[in-house]
XYZ file of C-alpha atoms in Angstrom:
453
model
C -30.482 -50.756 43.653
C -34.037 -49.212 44.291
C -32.317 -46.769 46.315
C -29.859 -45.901 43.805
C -32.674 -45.312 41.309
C -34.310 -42.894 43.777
C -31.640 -40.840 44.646
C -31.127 -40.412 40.881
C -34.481 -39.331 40.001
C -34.567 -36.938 43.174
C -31.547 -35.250 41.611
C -33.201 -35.185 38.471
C -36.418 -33.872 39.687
C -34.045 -30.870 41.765
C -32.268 -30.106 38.522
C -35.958 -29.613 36.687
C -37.371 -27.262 39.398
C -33.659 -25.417 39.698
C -33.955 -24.230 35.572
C -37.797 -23.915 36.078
C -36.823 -21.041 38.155
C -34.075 -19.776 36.270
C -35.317 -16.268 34.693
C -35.540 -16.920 30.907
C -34.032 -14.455 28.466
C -36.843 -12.264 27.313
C -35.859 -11.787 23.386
C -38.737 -9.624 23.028
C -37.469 -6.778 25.359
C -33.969 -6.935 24.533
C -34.374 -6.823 20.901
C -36.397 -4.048 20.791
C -33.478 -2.369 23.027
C -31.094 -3.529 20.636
C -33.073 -1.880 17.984
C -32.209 1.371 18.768
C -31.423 3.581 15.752
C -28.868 5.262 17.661
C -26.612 2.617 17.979
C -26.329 2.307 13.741
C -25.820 6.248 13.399
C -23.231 6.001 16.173
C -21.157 3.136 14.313
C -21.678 5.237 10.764
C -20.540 8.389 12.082
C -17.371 6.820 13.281
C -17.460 5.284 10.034
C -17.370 8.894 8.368
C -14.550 10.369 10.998
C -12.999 7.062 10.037
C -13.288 8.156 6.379
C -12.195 11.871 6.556
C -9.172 10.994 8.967
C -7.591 8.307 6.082
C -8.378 10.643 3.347
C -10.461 8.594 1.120
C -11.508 10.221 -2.453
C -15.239 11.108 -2.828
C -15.514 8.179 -5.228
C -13.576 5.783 -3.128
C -15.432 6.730 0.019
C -18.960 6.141 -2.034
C -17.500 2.631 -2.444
C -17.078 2.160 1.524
C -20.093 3.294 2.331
C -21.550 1.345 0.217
C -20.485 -2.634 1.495
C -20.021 -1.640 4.318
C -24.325 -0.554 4.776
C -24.908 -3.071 2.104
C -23.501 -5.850 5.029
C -25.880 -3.812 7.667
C -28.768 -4.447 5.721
C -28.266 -7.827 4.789
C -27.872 -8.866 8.601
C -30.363 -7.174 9.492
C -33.217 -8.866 7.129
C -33.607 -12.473 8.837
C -34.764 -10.040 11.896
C -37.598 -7.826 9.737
C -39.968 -10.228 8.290
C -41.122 -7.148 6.349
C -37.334 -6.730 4.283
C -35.811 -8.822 1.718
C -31.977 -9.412 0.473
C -30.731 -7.642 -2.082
C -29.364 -10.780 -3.627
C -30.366 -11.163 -7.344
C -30.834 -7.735 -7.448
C -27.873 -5.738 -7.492
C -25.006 -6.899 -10.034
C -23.503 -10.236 -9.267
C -24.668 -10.104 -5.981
C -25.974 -13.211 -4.165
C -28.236 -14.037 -0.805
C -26.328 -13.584 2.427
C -25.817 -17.206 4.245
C -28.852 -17.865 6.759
C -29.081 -18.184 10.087
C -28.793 -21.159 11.873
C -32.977 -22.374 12.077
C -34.637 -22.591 15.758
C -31.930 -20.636 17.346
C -31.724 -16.967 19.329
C -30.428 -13.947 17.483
C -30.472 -10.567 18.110
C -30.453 -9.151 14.804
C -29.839 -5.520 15.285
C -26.692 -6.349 16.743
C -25.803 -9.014 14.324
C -26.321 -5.569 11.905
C -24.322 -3.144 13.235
C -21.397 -5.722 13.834
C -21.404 -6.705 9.999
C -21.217 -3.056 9.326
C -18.209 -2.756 11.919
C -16.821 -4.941 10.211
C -16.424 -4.272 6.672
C -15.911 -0.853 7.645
C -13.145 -1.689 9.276
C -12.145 -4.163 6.802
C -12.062 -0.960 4.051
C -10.410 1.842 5.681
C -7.034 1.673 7.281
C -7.233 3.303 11.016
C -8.121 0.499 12.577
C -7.212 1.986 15.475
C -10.570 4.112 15.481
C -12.985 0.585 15.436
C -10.646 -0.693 18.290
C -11.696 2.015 20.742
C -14.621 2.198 19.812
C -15.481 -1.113 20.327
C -13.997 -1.720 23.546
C -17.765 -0.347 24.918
C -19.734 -0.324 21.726
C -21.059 -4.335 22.413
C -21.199 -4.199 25.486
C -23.928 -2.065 25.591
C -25.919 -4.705 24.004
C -24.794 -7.074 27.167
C -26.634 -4.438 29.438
C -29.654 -4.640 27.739
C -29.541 -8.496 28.821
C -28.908 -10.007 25.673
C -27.829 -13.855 26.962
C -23.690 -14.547 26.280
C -24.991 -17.433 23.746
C -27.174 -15.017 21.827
C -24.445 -12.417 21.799
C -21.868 -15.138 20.576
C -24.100 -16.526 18.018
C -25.078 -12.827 16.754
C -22.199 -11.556 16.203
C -20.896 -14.801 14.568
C -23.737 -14.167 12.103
C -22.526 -10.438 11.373
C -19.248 -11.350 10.602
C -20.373 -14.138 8.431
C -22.240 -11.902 6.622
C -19.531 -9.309 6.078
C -16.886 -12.177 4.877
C -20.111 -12.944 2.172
C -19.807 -8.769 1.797
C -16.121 -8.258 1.675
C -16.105 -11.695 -1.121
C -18.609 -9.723 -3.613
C -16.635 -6.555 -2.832
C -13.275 -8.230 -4.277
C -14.824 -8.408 -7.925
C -15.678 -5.041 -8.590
C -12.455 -4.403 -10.663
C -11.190 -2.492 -7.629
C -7.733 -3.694 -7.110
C -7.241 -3.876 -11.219
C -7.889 -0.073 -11.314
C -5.226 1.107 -9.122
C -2.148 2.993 -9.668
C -3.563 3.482 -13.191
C -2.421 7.650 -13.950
C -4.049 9.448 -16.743
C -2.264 11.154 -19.729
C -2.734 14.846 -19.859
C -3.067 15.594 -23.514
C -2.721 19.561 -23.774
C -5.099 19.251 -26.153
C -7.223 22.810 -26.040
C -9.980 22.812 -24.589
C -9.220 19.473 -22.366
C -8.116 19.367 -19.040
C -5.386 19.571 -17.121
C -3.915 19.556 -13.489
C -5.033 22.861 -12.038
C -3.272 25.043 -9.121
C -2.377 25.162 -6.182
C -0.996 21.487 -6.146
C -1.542 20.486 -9.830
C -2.469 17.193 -9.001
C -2.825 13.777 -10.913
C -6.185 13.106 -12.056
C -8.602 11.534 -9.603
C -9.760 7.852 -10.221
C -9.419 8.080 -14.183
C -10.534 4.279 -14.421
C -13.336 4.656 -11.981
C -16.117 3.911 -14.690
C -14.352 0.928 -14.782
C -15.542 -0.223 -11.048
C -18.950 -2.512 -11.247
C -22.465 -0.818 -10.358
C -24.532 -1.696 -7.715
C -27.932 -0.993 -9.675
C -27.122 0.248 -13.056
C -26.515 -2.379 -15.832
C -23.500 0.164 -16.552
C -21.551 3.178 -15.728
C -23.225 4.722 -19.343
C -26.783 3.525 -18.702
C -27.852 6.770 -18.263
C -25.135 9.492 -20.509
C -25.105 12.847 -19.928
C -25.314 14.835 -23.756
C -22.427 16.370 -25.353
C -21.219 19.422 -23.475
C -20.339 23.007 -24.914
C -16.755 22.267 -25.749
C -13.974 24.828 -26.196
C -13.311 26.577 -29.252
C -12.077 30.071 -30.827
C -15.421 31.749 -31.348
C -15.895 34.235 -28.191
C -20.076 33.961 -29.377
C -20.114 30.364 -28.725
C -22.236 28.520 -26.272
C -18.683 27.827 -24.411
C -17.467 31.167 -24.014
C -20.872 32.093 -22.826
C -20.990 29.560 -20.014
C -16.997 30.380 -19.316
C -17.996 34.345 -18.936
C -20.954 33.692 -16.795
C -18.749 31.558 -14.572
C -16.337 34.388 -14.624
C -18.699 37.238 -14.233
C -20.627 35.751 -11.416
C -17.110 35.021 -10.011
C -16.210 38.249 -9.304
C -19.710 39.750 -8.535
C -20.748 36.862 -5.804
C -23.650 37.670 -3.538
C -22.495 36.393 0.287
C -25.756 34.297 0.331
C -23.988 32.732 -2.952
C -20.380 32.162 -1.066
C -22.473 30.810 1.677
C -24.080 28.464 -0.431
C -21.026 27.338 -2.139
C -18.794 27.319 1.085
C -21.475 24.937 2.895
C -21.308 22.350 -0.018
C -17.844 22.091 -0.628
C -17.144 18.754 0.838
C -13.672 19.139 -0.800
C -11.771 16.004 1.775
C -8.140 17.783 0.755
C -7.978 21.302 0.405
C -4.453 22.568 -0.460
C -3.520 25.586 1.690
C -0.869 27.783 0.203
C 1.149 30.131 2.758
C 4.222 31.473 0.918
C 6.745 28.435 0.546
C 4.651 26.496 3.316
C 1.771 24.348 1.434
C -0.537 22.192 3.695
C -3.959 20.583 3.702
C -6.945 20.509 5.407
C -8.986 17.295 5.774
C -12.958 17.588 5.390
C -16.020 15.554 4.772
C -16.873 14.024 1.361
C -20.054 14.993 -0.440
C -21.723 11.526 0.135
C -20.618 11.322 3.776
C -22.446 14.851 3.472
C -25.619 12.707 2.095
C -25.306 9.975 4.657
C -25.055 12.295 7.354
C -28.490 14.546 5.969
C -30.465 10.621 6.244
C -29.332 10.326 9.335
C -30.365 14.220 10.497
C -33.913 13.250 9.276
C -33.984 9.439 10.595
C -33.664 11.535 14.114
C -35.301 14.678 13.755
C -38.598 12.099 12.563
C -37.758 9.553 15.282
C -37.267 6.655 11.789
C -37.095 3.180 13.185
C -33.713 0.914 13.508
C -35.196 -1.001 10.048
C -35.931 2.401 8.129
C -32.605 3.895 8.760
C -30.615 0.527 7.438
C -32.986 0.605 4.523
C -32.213 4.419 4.109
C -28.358 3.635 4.516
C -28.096 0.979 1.922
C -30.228 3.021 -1.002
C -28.748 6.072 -0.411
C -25.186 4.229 -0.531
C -25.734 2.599 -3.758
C -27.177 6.089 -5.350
C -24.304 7.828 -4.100
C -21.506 4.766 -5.590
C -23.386 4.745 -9.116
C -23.789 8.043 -9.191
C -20.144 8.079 -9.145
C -19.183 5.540 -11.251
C -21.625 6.699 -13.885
C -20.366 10.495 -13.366
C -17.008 9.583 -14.001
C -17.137 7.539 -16.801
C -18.546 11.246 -18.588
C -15.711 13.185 -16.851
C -12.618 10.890 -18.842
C -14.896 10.733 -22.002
C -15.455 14.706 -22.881
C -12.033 15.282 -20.654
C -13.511 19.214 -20.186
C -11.152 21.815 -19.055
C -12.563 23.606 -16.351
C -13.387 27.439 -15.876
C -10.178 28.467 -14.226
C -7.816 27.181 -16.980
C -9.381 28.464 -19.848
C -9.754 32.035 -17.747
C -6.389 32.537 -16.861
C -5.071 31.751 -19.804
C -7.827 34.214 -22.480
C -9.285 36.089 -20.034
C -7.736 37.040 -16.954
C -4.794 35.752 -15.473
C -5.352 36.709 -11.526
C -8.948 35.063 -11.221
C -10.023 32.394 -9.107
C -12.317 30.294 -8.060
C -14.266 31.011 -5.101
C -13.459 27.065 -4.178
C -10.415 24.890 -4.768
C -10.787 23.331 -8.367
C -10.421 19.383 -7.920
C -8.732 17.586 -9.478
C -10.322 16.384 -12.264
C -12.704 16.861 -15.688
C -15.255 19.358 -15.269
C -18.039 17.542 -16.980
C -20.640 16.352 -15.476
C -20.412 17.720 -11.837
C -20.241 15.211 -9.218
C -21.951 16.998 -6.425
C -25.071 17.219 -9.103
C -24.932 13.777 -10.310
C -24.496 12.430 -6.538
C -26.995 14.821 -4.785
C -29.764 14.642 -7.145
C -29.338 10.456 -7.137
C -29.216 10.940 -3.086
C -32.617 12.646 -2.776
C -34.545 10.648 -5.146
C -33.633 7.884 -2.555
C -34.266 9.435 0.111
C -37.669 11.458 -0.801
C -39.028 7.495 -0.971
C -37.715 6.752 2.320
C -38.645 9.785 4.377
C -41.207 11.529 1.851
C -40.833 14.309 -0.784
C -41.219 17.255 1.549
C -39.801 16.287 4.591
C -38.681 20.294 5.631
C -34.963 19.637 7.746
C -31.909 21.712 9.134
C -28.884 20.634 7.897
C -25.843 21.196 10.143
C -23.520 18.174 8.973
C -20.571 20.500 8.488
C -21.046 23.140 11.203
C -17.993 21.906 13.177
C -15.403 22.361 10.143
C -17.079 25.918 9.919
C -19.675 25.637 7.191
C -22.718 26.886 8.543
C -26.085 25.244 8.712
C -29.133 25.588 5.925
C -32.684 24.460 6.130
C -34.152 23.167 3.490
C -37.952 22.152 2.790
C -37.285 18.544 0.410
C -34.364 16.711 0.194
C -34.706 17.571 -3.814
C -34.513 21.405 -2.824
C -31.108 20.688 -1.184
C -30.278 18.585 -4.388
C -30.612 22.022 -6.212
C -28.737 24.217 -3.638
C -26.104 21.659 -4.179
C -26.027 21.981 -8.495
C -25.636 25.387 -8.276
C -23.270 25.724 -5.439
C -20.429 24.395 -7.855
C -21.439 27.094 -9.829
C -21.280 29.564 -7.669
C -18.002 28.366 -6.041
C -16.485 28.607 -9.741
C -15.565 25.072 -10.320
C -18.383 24.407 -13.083
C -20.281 26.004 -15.958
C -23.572 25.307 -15.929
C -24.056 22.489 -17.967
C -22.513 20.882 -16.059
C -24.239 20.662 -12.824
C -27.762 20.537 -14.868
C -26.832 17.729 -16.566
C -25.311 16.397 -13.471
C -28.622 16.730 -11.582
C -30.595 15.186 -14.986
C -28.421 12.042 -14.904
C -28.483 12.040 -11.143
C -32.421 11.935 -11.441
C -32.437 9.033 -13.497
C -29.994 7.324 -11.928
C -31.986 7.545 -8.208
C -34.931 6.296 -9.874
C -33.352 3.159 -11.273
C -32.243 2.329 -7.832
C -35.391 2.499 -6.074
C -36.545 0.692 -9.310
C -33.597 -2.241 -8.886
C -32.709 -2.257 -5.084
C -35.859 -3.288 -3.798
C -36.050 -4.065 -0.091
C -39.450 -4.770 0.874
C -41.678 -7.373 -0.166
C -44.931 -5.248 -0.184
C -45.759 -2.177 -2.045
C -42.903 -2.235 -4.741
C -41.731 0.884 -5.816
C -43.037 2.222 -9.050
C -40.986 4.883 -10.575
C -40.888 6.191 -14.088
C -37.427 5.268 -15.924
């Protein structure tokens, strides 16, 4: 029997020296390999391919990009000591779930797989996350993050993005679908404009909740110029400057409007032929200028989430709110009204959208986007914007992210799609509305953001 006993204690003893000599994981080096920026742009500029390829609406898209970074940053926080969830902040949201106490996570990862996966979750080619996958995590498996620590990461992201994808199915999404708007031919309102003449674009969009905003009219845009008889009026002196400048544009002007299009479904016309061209949206265009300076400044794996998620939500409320003031003043835009009293054979430098000119989107949006991101990356932070050089739109530098905001505004005017109360009010409401965010959205628990309102 005192043999037995030996012999089992001798094992015993072997088995102690054997995992004394095992190599343990070392969670400090491959989390701070994990943390690699890189690896989030990567997985948001597939997002954004993912985006143009189905064809997602500007406002639509706004709404992907937003749940989709809002589950990135929210996976990320257990992992930053220095961040905080958003829940109890943003409209109806709650906290995340935990993770499990006293056990291993690599949090980057556990971020960048909640992303994949409500971005996947949101867009239909899924085909695009499969392939891209295949390598994606194992790249963290090179860096030597231990199988149990991948496992029990990834288990976290995707917990996180069911916790996403549950607040995500009561923003009045689904109940806004299908819904068409009814053209009135009222004058001076507007209506389906050529070459397709397409249905209205997300009429019940101010419907959709906010992220920040306590409502899609916190923040309302004044009454517009609207259309009447009187050639002297303030109408038909926006509607002639539009026109005017139309016909007499600089090419530093066409440049300017051409780089800013972001139009994702241009209608080509070729004799009986008509077909389309698919392009980025204008806040994939924002998304993409945070993550030109996140690398030109070298911005941490932490900064860039942050930057993602506030720049996401300015981008979706700027929409929502936008669009509630498009289907309330219902504005006609510059073309109709031009071809019909002033001259027939005009058009627009850029394809009219389809939808109300007032208040202009890419105002409302851009000015909302670099409020955000002046606080992240700093008010003058000079960068070269090539987002759109590969669908042949050039490249601009700009010296603030608020000087871009501008170039952005007036584009629309230039391009002939707007009068120009619209994109200055646009850019007013946008203001407000990227201030109230940083005001709302607060990630970090030390020096809270003070912004006037």
């Amino acid at each position: 029997m005192l043999k037995k006993s030996l012999l089992f204690l001798s094992i015993a003893v072997i088995g102690i020296s054997f995992n004394a000599c095992k190599p343990k994981s070392d969670a400090k080096a491959y989390n701070a390999k994990a943390a690699d920026p890189e690896l989030y742009h990567q997985s948001v500029e597939l997002l954004t391919e993912v985006i143009i390829h189905d064809i997602f609406k500007p406002p639509v898209a706004s709404r992907i990009y937003a749940y989709s970074t809002l589950a990135g940053y929210e996976a990320m926080v257990p992992g930053f000591p220095e961040y905080e969830s958003l829940g109890g902040k943003l409209k109806g949201f709650t906290k995340s779930p935990e993770p499990e106490k006293g056990k291993e996570y690599c949090f980057p990862l556990a971020s960048t797989k909640a992303f994949l996966k409500v971005a996947r979750t949101l867009t239909f080619s899924g085909n695009f996350f499969d392939d891209y996958e295949k390598t994606f995590f194992k790249k963290y498996e090179d860096m030597g993050v231990p199988e149990d620590v991948m496992e029990r990461s990834m288990a976290y992201g995707d917990s996180v993005a069911a916790h996403i994808m549950r607040y995500s199915g009561k923003d009045k999404y689904k109940q806004t679908r299908g819904i068409r708007f009814t053209v009135t031919n009222l004058p001076g309102t507007w209506v389906p404009t050529p070459p397709a003449y397409a249905d209205a674009c997300e009429p019940e969009w101010n419907k959709i909740r906010t992220f920040a905003l306590d409502s899609a009219g916190q923040f309302p845009a004044p009454p517009p110029p609207m259309y009447n008889h009187d050639k002297k009026s303030a109408f038909w002196k926006e509607a002639n400057e539009v026109y005017e400048l139309g016909k007499n544009l600089t090419e530093e002007q066409k440049n300017t409007a051409w780089f800013w299009d972001d139009n994702p479904f241009v209608m080509n016309v070729m004799g009986h032929v008509m077909f389309a061209n698919k392009k980025m949206t204008p806040n994939g265009h924002w998304e993409a200028i945070h993550m030109t300076v996140c690398r030109k400044t070298k911005a941490s794996f932490e900064k860039s989430v942050e930057g993602y998620i506030l720049n996401s939500i300015a981008l979706l409320d700027g929409f929502i709110s936008c669009w509630r003031e498009k289907y309330r003043s219902v504005k006609v835009r510059p073309e109709t009204v031009i071809n019909a009293e002033v001259d027939p054979k005009w058009q627009p430098f850029l394809q009219t959208p389809p939808f109300p000119e007032y208040t202009s989107g890419h105002s409302t949006i851009s000015a909302a986007a670099a409020e955000v991101l002046s606080y992240i990356h700093g008010d003058n932070v000079a960068f070269t914007d090539s987002t759109e050089y590969k669908h042949g739109h050039g490249v601009k530098s700009f010296s603030s992210f608020r000087e871009a905001a501008l170039n952005a505004s007036i584009s629309r005017l230039y391009g002939g799609i707007h009068y120009r109360s619209g994109c200055d009010e646009g850019n007013r409401c946008g203001v407000k509305i990227g201030q109230e965010v940083l005001r709302v959205a607060q990630t970090r628990k030390k020096n809270a953001v003070a912004v006037n309102k």
